[in-house]
Short mmCIF file of C-alpha atoms in Angstrom, two decimals:
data_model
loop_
_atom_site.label_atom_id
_atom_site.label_comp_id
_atom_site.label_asym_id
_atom_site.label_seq_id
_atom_site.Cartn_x
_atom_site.Cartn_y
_atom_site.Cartn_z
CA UNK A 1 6.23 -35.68 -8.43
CA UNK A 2 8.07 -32.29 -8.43
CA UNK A 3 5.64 -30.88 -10.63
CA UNK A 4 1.72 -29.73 -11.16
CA UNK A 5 -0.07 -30.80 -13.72
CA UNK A 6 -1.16 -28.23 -15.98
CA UNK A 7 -4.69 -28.30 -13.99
CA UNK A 8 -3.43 -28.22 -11.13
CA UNK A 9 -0.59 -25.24 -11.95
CA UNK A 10 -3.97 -23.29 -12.93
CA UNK A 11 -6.25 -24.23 -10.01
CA UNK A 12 -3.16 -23.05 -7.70
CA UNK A 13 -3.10 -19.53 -9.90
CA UNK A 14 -6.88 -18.89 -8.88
CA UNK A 15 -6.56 -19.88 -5.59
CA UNK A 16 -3.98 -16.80 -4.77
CA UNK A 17 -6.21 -14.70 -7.10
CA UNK A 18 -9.10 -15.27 -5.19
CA UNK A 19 -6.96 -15.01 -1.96
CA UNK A 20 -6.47 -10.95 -3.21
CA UNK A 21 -9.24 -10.08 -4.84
CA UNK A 22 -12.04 -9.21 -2.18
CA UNK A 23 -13.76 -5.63 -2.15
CA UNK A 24 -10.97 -2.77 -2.65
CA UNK A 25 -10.14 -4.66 -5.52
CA UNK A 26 -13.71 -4.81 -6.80
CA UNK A 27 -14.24 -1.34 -5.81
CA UNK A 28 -10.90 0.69 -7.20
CA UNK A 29 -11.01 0.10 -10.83
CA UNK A 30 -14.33 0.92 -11.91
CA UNK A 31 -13.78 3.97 -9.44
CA UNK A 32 -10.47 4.45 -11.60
CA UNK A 33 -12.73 4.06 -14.98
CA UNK A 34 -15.38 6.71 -13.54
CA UNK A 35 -12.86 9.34 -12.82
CA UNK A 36 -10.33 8.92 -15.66
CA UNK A 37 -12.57 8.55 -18.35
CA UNK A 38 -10.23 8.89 -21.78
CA UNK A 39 -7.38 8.51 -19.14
CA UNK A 40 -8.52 5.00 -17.56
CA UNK A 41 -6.13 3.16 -20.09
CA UNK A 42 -2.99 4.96 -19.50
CA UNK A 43 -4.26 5.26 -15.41
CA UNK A 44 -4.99 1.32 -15.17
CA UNK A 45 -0.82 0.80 -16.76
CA UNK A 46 0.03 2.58 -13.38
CA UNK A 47 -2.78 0.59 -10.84
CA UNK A 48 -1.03 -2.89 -12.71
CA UNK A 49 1.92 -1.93 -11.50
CA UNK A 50 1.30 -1.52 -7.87
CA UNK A 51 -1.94 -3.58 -7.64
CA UNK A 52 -1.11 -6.33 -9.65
CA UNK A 53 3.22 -6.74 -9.70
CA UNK A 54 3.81 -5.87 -6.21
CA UNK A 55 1.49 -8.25 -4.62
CA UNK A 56 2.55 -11.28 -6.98
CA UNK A 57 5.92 -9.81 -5.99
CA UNK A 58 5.60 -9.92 -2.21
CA UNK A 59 4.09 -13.71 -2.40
CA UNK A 60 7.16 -14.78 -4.80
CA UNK A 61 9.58 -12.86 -2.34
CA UNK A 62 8.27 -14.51 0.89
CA UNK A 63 8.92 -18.37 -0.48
CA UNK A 64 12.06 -17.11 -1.55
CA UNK A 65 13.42 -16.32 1.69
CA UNK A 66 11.54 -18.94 3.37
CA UNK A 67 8.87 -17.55 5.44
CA UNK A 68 8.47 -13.60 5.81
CA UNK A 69 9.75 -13.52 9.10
CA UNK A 70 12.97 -14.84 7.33
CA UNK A 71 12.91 -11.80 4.72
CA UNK A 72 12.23 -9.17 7.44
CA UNK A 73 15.52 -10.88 9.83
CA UNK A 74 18.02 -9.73 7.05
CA UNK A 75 16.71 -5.80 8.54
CA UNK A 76 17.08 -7.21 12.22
CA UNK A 77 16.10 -9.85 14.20
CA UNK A 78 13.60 -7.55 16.76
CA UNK A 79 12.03 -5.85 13.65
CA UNK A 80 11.07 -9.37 11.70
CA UNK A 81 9.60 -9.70 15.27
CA UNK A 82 7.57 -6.80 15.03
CA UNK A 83 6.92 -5.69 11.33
CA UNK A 84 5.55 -9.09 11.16
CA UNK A 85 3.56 -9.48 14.07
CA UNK A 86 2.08 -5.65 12.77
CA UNK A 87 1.66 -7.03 9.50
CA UNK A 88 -0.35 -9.83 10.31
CA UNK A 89 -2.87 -8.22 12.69
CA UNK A 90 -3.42 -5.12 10.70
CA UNK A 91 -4.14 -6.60 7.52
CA UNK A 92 -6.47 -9.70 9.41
CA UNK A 93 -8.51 -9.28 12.57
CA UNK A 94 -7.72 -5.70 12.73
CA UNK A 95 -9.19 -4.68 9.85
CA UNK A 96 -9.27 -6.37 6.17
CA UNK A 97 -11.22 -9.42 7.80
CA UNK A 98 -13.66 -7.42 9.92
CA UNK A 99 -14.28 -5.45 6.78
CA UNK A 100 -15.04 -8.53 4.55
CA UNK A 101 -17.92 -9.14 6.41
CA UNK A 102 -19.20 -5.76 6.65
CA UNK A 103 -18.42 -4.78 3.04
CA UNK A 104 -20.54 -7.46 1.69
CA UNK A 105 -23.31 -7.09 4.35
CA UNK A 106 -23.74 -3.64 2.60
CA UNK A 107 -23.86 -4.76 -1.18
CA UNK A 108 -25.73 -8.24 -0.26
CA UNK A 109 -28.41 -7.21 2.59
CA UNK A 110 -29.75 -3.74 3.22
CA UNK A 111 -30.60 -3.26 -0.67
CA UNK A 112 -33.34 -6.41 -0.51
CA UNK A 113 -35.13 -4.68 2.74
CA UNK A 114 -37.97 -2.10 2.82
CA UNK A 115 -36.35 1.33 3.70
CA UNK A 116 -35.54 2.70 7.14
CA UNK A 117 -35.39 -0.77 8.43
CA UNK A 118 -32.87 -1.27 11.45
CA UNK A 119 -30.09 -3.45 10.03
CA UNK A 120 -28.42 -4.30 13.22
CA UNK A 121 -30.10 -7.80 13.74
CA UNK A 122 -29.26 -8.85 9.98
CA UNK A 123 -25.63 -7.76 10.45
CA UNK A 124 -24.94 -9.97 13.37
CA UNK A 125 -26.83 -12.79 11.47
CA UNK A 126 -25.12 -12.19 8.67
CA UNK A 127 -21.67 -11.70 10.22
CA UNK A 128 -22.25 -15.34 11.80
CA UNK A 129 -23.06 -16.97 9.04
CA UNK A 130 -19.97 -15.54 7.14
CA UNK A 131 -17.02 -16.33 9.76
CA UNK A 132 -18.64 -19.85 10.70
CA UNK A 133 -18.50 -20.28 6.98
CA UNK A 134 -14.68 -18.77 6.61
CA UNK A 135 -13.67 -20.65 9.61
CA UNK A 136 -14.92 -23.98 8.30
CA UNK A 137 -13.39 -23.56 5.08
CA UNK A 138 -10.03 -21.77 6.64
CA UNK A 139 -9.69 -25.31 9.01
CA UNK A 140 -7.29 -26.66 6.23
CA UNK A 141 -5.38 -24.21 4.42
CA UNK A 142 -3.57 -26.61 2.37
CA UNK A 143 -6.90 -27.36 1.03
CA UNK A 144 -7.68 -24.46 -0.62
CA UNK A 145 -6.92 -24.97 -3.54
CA UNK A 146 -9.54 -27.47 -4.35
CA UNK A 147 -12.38 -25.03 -2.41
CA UNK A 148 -11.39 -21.40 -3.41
CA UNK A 149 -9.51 -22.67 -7.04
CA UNK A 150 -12.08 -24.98 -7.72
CA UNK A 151 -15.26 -23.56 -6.94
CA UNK A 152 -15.60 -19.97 -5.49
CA UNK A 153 -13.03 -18.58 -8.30
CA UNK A 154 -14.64 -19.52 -11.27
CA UNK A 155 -18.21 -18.53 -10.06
CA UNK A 156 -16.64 -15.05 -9.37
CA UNK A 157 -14.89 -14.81 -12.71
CA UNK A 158 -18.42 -15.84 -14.47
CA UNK A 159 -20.17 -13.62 -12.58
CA UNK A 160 -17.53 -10.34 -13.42
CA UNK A 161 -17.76 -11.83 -17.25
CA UNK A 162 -21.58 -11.48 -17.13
CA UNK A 163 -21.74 -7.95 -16.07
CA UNK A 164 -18.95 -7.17 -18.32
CA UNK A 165 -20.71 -8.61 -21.25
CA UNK A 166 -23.88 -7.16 -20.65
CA UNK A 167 -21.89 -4.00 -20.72
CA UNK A 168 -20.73 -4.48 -24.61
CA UNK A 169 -24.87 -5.38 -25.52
CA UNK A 170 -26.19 -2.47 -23.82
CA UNK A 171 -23.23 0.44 -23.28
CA UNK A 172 -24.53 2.64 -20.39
CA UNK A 173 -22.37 5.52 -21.97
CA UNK A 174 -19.26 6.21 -23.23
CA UNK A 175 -15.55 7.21 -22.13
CA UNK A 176 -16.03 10.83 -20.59
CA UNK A 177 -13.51 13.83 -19.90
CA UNK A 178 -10.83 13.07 -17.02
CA UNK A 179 -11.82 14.21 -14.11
CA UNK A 180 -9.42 15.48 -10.90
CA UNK A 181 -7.31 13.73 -10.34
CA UNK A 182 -6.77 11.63 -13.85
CA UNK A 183 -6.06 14.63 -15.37
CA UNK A 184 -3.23 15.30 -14.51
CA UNK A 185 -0.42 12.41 -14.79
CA UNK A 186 -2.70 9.56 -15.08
CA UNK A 187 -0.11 6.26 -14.52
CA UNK A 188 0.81 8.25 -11.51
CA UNK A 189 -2.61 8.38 -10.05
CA UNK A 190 -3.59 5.10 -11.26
CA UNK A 191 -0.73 3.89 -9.31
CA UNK A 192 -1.72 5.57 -6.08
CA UNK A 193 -4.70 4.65 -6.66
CA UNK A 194 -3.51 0.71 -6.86
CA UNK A 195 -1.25 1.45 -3.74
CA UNK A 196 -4.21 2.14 -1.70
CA UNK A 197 -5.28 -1.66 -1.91
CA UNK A 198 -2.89 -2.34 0.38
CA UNK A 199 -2.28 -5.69 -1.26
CA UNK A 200 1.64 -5.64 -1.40
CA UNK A 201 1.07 -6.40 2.58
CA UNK A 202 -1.46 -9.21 2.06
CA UNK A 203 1.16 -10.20 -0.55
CA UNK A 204 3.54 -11.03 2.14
CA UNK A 205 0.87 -13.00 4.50
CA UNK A 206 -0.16 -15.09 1.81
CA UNK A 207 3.46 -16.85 0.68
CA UNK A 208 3.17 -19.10 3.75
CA UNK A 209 -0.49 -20.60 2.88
CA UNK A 210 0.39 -20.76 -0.99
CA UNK A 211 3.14 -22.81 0.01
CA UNK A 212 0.98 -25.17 1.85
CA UNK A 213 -1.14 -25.65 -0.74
CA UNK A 214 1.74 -26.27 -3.17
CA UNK A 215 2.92 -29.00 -1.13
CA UNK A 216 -0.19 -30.60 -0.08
CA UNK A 217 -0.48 -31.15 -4.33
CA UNK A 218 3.20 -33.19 -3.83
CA UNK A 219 5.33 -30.90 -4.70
CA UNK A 220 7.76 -30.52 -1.71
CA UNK A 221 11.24 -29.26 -2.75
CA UNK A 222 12.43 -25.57 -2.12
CA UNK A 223 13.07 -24.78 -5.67
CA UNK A 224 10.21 -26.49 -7.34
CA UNK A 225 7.96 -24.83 -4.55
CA UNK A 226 9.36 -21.63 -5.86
CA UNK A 227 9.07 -22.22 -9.71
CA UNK A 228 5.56 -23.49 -9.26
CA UNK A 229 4.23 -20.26 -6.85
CA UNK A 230 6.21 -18.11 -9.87
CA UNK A 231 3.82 -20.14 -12.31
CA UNK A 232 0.92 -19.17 -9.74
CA UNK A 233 1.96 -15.84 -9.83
CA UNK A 234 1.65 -15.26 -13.45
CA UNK A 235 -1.62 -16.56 -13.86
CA UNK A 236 -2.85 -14.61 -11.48
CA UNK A 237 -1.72 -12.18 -12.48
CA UNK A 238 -3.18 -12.33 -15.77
CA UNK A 239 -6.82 -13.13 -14.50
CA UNK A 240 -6.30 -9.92 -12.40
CA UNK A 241 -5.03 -7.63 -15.41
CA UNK A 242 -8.18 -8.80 -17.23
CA UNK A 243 -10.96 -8.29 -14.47
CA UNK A 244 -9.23 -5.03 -13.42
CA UNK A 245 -9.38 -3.80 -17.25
CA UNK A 246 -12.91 -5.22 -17.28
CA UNK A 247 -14.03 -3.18 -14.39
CA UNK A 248 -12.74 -0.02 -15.31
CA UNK A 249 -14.27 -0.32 -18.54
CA UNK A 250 -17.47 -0.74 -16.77
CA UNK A 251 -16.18 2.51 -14.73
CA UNK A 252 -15.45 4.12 -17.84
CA UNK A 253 -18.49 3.71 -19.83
CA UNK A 254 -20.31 5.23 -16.48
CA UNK A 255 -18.38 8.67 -16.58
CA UNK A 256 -21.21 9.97 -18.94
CA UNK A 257 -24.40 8.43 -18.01
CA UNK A 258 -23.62 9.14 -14.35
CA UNK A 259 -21.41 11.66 -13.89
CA UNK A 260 -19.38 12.68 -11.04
CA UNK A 261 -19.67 9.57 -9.36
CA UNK A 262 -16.50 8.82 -7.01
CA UNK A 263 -17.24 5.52 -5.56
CA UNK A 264 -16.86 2.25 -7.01
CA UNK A 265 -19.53 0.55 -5.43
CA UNK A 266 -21.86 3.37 -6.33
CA UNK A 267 -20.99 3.15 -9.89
CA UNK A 268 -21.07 -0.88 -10.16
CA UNK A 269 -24.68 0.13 -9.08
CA UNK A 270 -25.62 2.23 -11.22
CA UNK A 271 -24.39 0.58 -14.50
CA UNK A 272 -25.47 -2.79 -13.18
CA UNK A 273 -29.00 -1.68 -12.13
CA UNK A 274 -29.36 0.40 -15.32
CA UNK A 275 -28.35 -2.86 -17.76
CA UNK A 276 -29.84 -5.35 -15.47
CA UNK A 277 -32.68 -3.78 -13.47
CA UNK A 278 -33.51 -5.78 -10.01
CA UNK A 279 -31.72 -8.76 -11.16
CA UNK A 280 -28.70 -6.47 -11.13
CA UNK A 281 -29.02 -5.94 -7.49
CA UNK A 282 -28.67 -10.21 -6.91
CA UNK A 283 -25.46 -10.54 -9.50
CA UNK A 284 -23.71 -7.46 -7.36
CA UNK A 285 -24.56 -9.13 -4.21
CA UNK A 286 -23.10 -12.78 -5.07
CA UNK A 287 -19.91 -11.01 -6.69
CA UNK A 288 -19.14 -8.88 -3.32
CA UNK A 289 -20.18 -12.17 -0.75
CA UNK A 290 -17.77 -14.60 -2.80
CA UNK A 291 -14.98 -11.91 -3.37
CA UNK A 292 -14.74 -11.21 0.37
CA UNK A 293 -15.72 -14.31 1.45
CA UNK A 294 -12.53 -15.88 -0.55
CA UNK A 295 -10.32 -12.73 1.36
CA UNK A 296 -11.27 -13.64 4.41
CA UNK A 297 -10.76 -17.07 4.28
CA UNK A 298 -7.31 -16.71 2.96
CA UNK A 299 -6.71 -14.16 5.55
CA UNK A 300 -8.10 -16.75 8.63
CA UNK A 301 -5.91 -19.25 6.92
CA UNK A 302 -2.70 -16.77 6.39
CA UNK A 303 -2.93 -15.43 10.28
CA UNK A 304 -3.75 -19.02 11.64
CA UNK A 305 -0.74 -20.31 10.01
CA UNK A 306 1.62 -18.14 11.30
CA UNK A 307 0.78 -17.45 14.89
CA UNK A 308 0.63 -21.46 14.72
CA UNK A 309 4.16 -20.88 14.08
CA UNK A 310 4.79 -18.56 17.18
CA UNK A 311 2.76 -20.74 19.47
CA UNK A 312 2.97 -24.51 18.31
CA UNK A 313 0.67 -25.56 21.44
CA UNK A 314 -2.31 -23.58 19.98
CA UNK A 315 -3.21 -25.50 16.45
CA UNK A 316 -4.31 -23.75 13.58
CA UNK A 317 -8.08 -24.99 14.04
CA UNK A 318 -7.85 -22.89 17.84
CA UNK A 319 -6.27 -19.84 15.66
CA UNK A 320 -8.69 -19.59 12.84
CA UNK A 321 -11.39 -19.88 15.42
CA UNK A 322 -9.86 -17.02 17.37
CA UNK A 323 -9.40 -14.94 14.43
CA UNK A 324 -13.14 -15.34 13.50
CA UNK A 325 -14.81 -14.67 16.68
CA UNK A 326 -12.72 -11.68 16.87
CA UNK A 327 -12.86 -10.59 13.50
CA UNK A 328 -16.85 -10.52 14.24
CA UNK A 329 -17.30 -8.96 17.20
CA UNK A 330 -15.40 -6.34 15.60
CA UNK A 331 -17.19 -6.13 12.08
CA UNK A 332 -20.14 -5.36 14.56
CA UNK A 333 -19.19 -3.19 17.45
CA UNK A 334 -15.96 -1.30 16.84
CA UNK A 335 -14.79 -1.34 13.04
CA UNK A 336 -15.07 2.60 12.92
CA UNK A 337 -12.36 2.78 15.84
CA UNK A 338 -10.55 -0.12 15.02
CA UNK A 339 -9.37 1.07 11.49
CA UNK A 340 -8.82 4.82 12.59
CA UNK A 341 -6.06 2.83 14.59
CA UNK A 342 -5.42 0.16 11.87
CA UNK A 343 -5.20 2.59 8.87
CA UNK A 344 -2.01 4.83 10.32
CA UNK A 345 -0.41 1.80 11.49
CA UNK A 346 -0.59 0.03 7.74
CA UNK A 347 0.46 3.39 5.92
CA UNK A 348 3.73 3.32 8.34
CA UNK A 349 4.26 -0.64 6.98
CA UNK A 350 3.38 -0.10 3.52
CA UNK A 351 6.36 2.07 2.37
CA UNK A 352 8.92 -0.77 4.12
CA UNK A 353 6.92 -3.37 3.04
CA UNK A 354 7.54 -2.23 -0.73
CA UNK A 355 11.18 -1.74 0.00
CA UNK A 356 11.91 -5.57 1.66
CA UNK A 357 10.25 -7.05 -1.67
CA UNK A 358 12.08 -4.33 -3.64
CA UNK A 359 15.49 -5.37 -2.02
CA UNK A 360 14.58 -9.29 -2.16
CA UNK A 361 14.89 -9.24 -6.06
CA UNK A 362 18.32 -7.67 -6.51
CA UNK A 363 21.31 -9.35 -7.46
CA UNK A 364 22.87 -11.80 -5.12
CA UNK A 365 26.45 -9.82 -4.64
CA UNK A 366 24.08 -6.74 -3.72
CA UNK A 367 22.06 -9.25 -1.16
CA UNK A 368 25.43 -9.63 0.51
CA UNK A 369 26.18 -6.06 1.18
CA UNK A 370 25.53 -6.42 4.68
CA UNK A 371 23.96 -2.74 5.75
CA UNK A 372 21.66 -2.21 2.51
CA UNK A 373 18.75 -4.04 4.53
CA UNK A 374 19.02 -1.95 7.76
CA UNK A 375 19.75 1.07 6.89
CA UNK A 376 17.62 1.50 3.36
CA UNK A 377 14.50 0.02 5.81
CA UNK A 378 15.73 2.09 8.59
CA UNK A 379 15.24 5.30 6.15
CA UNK A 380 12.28 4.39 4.71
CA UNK A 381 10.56 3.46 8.00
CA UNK A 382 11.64 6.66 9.36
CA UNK A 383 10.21 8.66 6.33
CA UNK A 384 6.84 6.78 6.84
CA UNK A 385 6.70 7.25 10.19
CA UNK A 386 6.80 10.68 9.83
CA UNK A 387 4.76 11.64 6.72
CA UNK A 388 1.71 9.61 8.81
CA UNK A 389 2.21 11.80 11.78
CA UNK A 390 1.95 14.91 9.46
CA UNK A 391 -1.14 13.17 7.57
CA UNK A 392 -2.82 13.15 11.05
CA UNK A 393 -2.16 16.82 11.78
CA UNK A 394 0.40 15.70 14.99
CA UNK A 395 2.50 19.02 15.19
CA UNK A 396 6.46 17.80 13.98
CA UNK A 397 7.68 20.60 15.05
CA UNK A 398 9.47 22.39 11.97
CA UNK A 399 9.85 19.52 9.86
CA UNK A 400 6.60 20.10 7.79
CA UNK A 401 8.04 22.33 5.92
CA UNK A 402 11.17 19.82 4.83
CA UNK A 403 8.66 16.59 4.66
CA UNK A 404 6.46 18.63 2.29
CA UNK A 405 9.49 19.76 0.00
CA UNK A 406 10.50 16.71 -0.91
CA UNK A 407 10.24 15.23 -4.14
CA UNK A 408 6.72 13.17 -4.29
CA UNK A 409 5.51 14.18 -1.48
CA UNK A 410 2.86 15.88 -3.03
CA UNK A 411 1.44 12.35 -4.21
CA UNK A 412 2.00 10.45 -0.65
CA UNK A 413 5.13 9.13 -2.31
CA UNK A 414 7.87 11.40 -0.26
CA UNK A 415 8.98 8.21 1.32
CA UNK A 416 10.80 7.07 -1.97
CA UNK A 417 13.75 9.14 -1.48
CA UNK A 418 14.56 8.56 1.82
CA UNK A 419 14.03 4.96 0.83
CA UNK A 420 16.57 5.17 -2.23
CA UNK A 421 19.57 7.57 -0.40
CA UNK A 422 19.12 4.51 2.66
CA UNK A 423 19.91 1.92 0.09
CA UNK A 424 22.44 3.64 -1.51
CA UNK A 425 24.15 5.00 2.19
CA UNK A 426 23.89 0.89 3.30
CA UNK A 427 25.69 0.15 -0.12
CA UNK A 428 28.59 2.37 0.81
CA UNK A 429 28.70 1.64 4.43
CA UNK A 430 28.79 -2.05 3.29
CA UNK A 431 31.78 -0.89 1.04
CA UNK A 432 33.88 0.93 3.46
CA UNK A 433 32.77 -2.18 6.62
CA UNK A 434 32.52 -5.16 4.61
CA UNK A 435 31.83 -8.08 6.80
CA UNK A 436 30.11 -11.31 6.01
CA UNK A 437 26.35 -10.65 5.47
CA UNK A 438 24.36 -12.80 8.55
#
């Protein structure tokens, strides 16, 4: 059988759903829907774009190619090496793992305990029970489907539904005025706002495991594989436009009853104490656990897969169990430090990172023109290098003037032209050198 059963197609769709959709992506949208108020609509058009399409993107580009240490060769052998060695470690043990586990400690723990009491103990019990949990589950990637697709996605789309519901019975409030920065070219900043996610990266770790999945169901030819993760794609991509739009309608309805609220969680809190008093406080705290739970165990499974890949003699077992202990000594001891390292590094990939899956889609006689790779990654790389040193105040001498003048730079987006005259240079340098692409 080259082909899923219509079941099975779906349960595949929620598995990479749930694989994406941990705490950021619970967080952002209602954040969106507090801020934007009459905006959120035309805002949440922009998020879909860059929290929903590129992510689906990345995944579909990655089993294109192969692997995503295949799509990062056609730049250069030594930076497939590296972009995806950085990729894998910045968005797993380095920090969206660790942060799993301390992003639902906060929503699931500290509210249920009398005030001023030390939470240090509970975080380290808490943090144990969580990674033994991922690891076990994150043993057998190819069996995910039938764990996260099964089980832990529905119970997390109920749970959203039931808040969202209780939301149309008993409105909080109503859509208020846009606030900074939804006032002012809302798409725009609901696209920024979808770009901070970050999921476009964890887009290109998770091709490898939805592959494994795909064939563990039977289905093991290259283009079927690809047809049925396009099929995944879509479907999650649906169940994410629809929880996104539910949660910044939640967001939304806030902007009134509580206003000037700028964090997500905060305002899930509110509206979901205010509709369903201390039983509010439980549904919050089993949304958050099996959102990042489901992240981190696709992120175990993701990292485990690959290094497996680098170093055969180490099984995936011995790498998801590395990646857990590591991932919880830091959720306890060093996040704070960890991600004011982890944080530069993933704004330098995430510009690059867009480009590759940008560049994977065009036309095959474009694919062929053997310098548009290096060079439009070489530009963009560059330009995101840079615009991160100027973001943490590192003197460049004389060239903050010139970063800053560029267009988009004013919404973190200055990389874009660098990123578009690189393409466009490669094209002609492919025009005027034309040699057989490698």
């Amino acid at each position: 059988m080259q082909q899923l059963s219509r079941k099975q197609q779906l349960l595949v769709g929620f598995t990479l759903f749930s694989m994406f959709f941990g705490a950021g992506n619970l967080i952002f949208p209602p954040q969106l829907g507090a801020q934007a108020g009459v905006q959120t609509w035309p805002a949440m058009a922009g998020l879909a774009i860059s929290a929903i399409g590129l992510p689906i993107l990345g995944v579909i580009a990655v089993v294109r190619a192969g692997s995503l240490n295949a799509l990062a060769s056609r730049v250069h052998p030594l930076f497939a090496s590296i972009f995806t060695i950085l990729i894998y470690l910045s968005i797993g043990p380095c920090l969206a793992i660790p942060r799993t586990a301390s992003t639902s400690f906060e929503m699931a723990v500290p509210p249920f305990l009398p005030a001023g009491t030390s939470t240090t103990w509970f975080q380290l019990g808490y943090s144990l029970i969580f990674f033994a949990a991922a690891f076990i589950v994150a043993l057998h990637p190819e069996r995910l489907t039938s764990r996260l697709g099964k089980i832990l996605c529905p119970m997390l789309l109920v749970l959203v539904t039931v808040i969202f519901v209780g939301c149309l019975i008993h409105p909080v409030g109503e859509y208020g005025p846009a606030l900074a920065p939804y006032n002012h070219m809302a798409p725009v900043q609901g696209f920024l706002t979808g770009y901070q996610t970050m999921d476009a990266i964890a887009g290109l770790n998770f091709g490898i495991v939805i592959v494994l999945n795909i064939r563990a169901l039977g289905v093991t030819q290259e283009r079927p594989v690809l047809r049925t993760t396009i099929r995944a794609g879509v479907i999650a991509a649906i169940l994410f436009a629809v929880v996104y739009s539910m949660l910044a309608h939640i967001g939304a309805l806030s902007s009134t009853a509580f206003p000037g609220t700028t964090n997500g969680a905060v305002t899930l809190t509110n509206v979901v104490g205010s509709i369903f008093g201390p039983v509010g406080s439980v549904l919050l705290a089993a949304v958050f656990i099996i959102a990042c739970f489901n992240t981190c165990v696709g992120l175990i499974s993701s990292c485990a897969s690959y290094f497996n890949t680098l170093v055969p003699k180490l099984s995936i077992p011995t790498w998801a169990a590395f990646f857990a202990v590591v991932s919880m000594i830091i959720a306890n001891a060093g996040l704070d430090q960890i991600l004011a390292i982890s944080v530069p590094i993933l704004n330098i990939l995430y510009p690059p990172a867009i480009v590759l899956i940008f560049l994977a889609f065009l036309p095959g006689r474009v694919q062929k023109l053997w310098a548009i790779y290096p060079v439009g990654i070489a530009f963009t790389t560059v330009a995101s290098i840079l615009y991160t040193l100027q973001d943490l105040k590192i003197p460049l001498f004389g060239l903050d003037a010139l970063l800053k003048s560029i267009p988009l730079a004013d919404v973190k987006l200055g990389w874009v032209l660098p990123a578009v005259v690189g393409i466009l240079l490669g094209a002609v340098l492919s025009a005027l050198r034309p040699r057989t692409a490698e």
